[in-house]
Coordinates of C-alpha atoms in Angstrom, one line a residue:
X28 CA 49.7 70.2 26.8
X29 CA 51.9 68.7 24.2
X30 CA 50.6 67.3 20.8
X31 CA 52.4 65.1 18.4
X32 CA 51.5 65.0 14.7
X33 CA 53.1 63.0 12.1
X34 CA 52.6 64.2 8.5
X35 CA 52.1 68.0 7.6
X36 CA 50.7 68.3 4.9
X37 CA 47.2 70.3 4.2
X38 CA 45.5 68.2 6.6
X39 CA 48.5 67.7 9.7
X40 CA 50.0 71.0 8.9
X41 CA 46.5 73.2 9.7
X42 CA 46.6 71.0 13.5
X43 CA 49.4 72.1 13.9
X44 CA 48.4 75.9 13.5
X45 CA 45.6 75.6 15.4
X46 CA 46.9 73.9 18.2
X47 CA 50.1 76.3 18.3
X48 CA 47.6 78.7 17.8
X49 CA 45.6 77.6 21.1
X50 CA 48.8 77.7 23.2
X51 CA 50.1 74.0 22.5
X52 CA 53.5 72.0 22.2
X53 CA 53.3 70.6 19.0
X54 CA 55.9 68.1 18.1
X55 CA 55.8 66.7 14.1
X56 CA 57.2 64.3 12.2
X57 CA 57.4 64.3 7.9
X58 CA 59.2 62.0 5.6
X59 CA 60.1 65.2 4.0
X60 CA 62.7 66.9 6.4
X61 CA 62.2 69.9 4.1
X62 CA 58.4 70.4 4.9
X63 CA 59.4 69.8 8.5
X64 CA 62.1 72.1 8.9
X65 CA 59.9 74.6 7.5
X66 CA 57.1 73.5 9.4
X67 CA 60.0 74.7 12.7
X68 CA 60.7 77.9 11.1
X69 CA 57.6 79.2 10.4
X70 CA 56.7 78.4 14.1
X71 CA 53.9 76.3 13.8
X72 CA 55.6 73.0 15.0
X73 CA 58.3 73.9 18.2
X74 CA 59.6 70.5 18.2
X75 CA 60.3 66.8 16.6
X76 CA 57.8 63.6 17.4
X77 CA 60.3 60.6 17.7
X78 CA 60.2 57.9 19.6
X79 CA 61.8 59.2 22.4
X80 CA 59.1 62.4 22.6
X81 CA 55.6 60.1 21.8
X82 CA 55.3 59.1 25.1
X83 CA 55.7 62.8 26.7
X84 CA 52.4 63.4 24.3
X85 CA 48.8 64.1 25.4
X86 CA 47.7 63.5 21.8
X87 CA 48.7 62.2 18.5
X88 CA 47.1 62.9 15.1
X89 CA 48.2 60.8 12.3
X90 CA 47.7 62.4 9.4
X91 CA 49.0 60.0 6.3
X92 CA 47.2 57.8 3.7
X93 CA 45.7 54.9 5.5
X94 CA 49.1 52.6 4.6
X95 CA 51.6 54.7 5.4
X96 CA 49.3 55.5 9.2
X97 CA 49.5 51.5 10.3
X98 CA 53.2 51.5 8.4
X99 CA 53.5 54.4 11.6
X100 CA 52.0 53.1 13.9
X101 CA 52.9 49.6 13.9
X102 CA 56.5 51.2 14.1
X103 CA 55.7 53.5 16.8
X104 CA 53.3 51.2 18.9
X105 CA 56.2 50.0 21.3
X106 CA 57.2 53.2 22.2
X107 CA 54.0 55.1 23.1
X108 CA 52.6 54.4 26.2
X109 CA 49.8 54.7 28.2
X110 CA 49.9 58.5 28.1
X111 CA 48.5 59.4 24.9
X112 CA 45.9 59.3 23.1
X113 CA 46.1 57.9 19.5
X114 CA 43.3 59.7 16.6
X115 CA 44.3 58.5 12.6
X116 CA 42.8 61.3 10.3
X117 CA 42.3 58.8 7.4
X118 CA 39.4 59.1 5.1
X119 CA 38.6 55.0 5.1
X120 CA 38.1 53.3 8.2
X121 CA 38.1 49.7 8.0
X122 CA 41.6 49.0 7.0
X123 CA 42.9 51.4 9.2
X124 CA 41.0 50.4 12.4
X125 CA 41.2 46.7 12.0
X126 CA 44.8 46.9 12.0
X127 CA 45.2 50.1 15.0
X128 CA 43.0 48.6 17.5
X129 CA 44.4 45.3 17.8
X130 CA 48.1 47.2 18.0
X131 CA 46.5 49.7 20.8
X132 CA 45.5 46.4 22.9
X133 CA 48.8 44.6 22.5
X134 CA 50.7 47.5 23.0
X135 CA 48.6 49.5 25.7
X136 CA 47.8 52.7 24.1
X137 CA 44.3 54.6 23.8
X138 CA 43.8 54.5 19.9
X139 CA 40.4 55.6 17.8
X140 CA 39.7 56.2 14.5
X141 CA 39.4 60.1 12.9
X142 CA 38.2 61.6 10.0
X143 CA 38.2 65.5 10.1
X144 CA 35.9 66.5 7.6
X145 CA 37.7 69.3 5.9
X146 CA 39.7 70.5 3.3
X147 CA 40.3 71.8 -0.3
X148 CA 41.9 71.2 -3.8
X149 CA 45.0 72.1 -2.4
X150 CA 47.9 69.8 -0.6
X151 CA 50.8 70.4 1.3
X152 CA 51.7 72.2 4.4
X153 CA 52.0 75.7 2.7
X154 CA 48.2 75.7 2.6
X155 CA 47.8 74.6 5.9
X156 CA 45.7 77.2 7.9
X157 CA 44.5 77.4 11.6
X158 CA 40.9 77.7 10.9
X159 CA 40.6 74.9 8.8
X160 CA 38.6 72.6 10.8
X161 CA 36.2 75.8 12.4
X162 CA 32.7 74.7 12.0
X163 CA 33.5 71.2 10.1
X164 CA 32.4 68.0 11.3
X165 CA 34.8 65.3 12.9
X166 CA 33.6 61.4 13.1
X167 CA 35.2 59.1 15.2
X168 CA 35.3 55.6 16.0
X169 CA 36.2 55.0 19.3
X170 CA 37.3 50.9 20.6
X171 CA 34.3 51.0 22.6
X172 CA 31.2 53.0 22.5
X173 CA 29.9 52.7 26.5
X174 CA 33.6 54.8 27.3
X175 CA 32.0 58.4 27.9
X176 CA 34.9 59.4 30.3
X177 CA 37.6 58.6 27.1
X178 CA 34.5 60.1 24.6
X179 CA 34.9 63.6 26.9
X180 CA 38.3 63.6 26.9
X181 CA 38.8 63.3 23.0
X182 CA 36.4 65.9 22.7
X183 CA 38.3 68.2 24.9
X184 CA 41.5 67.3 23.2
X185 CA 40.2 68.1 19.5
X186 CA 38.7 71.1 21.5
X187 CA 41.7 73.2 20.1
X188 CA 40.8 72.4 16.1
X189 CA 37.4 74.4 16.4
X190 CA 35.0 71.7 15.2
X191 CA 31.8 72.1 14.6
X192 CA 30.1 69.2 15.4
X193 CA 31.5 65.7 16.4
X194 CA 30.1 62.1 15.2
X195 CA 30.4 58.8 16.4
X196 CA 30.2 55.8 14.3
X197 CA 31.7 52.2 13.4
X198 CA 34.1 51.7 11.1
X199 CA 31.7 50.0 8.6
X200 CA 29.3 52.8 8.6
X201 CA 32.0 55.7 8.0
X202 CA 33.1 53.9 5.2
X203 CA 29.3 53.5 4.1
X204 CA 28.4 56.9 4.2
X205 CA 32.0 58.4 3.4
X206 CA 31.7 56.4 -0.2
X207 CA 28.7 59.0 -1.0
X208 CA 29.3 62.2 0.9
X209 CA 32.7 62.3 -0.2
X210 CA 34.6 59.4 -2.7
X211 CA 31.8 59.4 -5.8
X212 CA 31.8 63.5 -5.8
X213 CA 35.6 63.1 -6.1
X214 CA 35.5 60.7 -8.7
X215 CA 32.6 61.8 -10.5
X216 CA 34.3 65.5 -10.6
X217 CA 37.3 64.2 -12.0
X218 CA 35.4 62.2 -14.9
X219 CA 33.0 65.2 -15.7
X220 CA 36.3 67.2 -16.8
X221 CA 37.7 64.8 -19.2
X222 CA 35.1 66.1 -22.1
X223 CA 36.7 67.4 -25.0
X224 CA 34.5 70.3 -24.4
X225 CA 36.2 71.2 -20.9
X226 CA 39.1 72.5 -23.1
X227 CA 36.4 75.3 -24.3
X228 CA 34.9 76.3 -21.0
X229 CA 36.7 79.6 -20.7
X230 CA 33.9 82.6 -21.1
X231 CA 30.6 80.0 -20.9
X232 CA 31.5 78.4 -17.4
X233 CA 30.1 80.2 -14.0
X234 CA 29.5 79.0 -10.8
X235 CA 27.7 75.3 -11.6
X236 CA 31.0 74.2 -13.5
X237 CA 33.3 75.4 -10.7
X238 CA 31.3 73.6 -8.1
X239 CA 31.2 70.4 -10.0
X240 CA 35.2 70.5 -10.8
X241 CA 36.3 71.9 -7.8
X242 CA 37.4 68.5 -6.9
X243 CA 38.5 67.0 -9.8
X244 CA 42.0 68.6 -8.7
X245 CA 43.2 65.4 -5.9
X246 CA 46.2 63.7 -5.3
X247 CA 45.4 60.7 -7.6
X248 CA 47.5 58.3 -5.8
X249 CA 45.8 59.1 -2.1
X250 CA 42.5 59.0 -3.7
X251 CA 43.4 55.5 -5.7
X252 CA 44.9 54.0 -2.6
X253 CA 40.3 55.4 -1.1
X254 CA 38.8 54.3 -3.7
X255 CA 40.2 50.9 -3.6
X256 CA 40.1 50.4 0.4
X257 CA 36.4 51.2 0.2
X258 CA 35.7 49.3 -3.2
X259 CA 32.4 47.4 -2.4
X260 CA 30.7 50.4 -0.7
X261 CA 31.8 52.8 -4.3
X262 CA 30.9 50.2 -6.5
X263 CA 27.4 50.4 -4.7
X264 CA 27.2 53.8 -5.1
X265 CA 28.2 53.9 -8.9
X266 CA 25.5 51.2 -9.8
X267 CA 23.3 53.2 -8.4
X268 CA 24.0 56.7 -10.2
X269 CA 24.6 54.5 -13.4
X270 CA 21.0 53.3 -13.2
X271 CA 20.0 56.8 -12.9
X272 CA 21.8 58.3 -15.7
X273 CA 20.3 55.7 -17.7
X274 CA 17.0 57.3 -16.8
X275 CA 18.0 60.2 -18.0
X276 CA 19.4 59.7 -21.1
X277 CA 16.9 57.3 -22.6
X278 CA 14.1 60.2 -21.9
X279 CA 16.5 62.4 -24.0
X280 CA 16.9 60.1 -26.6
X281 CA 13.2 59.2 -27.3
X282 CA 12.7 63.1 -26.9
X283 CA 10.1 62.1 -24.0
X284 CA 9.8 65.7 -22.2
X285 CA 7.6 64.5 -19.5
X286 CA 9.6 61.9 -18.2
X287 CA 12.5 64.0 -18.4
X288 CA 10.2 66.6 -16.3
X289 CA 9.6 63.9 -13.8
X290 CA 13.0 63.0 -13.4
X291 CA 14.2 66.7 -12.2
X292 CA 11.4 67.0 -10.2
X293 CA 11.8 63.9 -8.7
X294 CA 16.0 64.9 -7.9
X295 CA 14.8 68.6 -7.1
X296 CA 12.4 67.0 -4.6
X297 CA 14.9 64.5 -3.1
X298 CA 17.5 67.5 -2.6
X299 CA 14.7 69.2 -0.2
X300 CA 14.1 66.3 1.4
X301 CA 17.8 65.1 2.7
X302 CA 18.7 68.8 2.9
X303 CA 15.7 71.4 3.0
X304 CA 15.5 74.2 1.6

């Protein structure tokens, strides 16, 4: 079995560990010939993914910002064929999968929609790691949803990556549900961090303050590039946490205890709800 991934960084590089971990070909392809030749010589990738190779492919993970995966594929969509199976690993949806599906159809090529859910602080390949994706969730959004033979076959093929538990959803509602689960905790973590008291934390910080920052540490320009793809569905969510915090601080500025009590009860009571105890 042979699997072509372009881009290695965190998220392509740990595929390609697990699936030459699992016995694979793995083929890759990076703008940076650096990251790929190293990528060769530390033996997780035994080959390169050009144009001539795709075809020869059982699957191919695109792992790139949502531009630069239809800048890919609308490059590589001539040469693919009817052999592989196409997966992006973007973290919006919409943009992605209104410009892949139509390119699949023209061209003749299986294509879906991916979003492994998984990953750190870090980027690159040198923090790549085969067990990455172990237990994590992956959604994705296949072109039709009636397709259980090509639903089977996806799941056999990510079979290699060790997830946990795969989803299936439309486009609109990944990008829904991805704006809370995962684009406000970015951005509110990296605006918590810009008080002037941050600078002080050293000796009064524990484990609260290094949950709450731990992802305040992004690639600005892949999260800007999120952020801005999924727009309506963050602004939705930051109108609603705005009107919250404006709970909050009008009970601590009229020094009104109760509804302040209310308030956390009400939040500590909404966390056991959506997630027990």
């Amino acid at each position: 079995m042979t699997i072509g991934i372009v881009g290695l960084g965190l998220i392509g590089g740990s595929f390609a560990k697990a699936y030459t971990a699992a016995g694979w070909e793995v083929l890759g392809f990076d703008r940076s010939s650096a990251t790929l030749d190293f990528a060769i010589l530390s033996g997780a990738v035994s080959g390169y993914l050009t144009m001539d190779t795709i075809p020869r492919c059982d699957l191919v993970l695109i792992a790139l910002c949502p531009e630069d995966a239809v800048a890919y594929l609308r490059t590589a969509a001539p040469h693919i064929g009817a052999k592989p199976v196409v997966i992006d690993c973007c973290g919006t949806k919409r943009f992605v999968c209104e410009a892949c599906f139509p390119l699949a159809q023209q061209h003749g090529f299986t294509y879906l929609g991916g979003h492994p859910m998984a990953g750190n602080h870090n980027s690159g390949f040198k923090y790549a790691r085969a067990n990455l994706y172990h237990g994590a969730p992956m959604v994705l959004v296949p072109p039709s949803f009636d397709d259980i033979a090509l639903l089977d076959q996806v799941k056999q093929l990510l079979s290699p990556a060790g997830f946990g538990h795969i989803s299936v959803t439309t486009a609109e509602e990944h990008d829904r549900l991805i704006a809370f689960t995962s684009q406000m905790a970015h951005l509110v973590s990296n605006a918590y961090v810009k008080s002037p008291t941050a600078a002080q934390h050293k000796g009064f910080s524990a484990g609260s303050y290094k949950d709450m920052t731990r992802v305040a540490w992004l690639d600005p320009s892949m999260w800007a590039q999120l952020f801005l793809e999924n727009r309506d569905n963050l602004l939705y969510e930051l109108e609603v946490l705005e009107a919250q915090l404006s709970l909050y601080r009008r009970a601590i500025e009229e020094n009104d205890r109760a509804a302040l009590v209310q308030l956390l009860e009400d939040g500590r009571r909404r966390k056991e709800e959506v997630d027990g105890r």
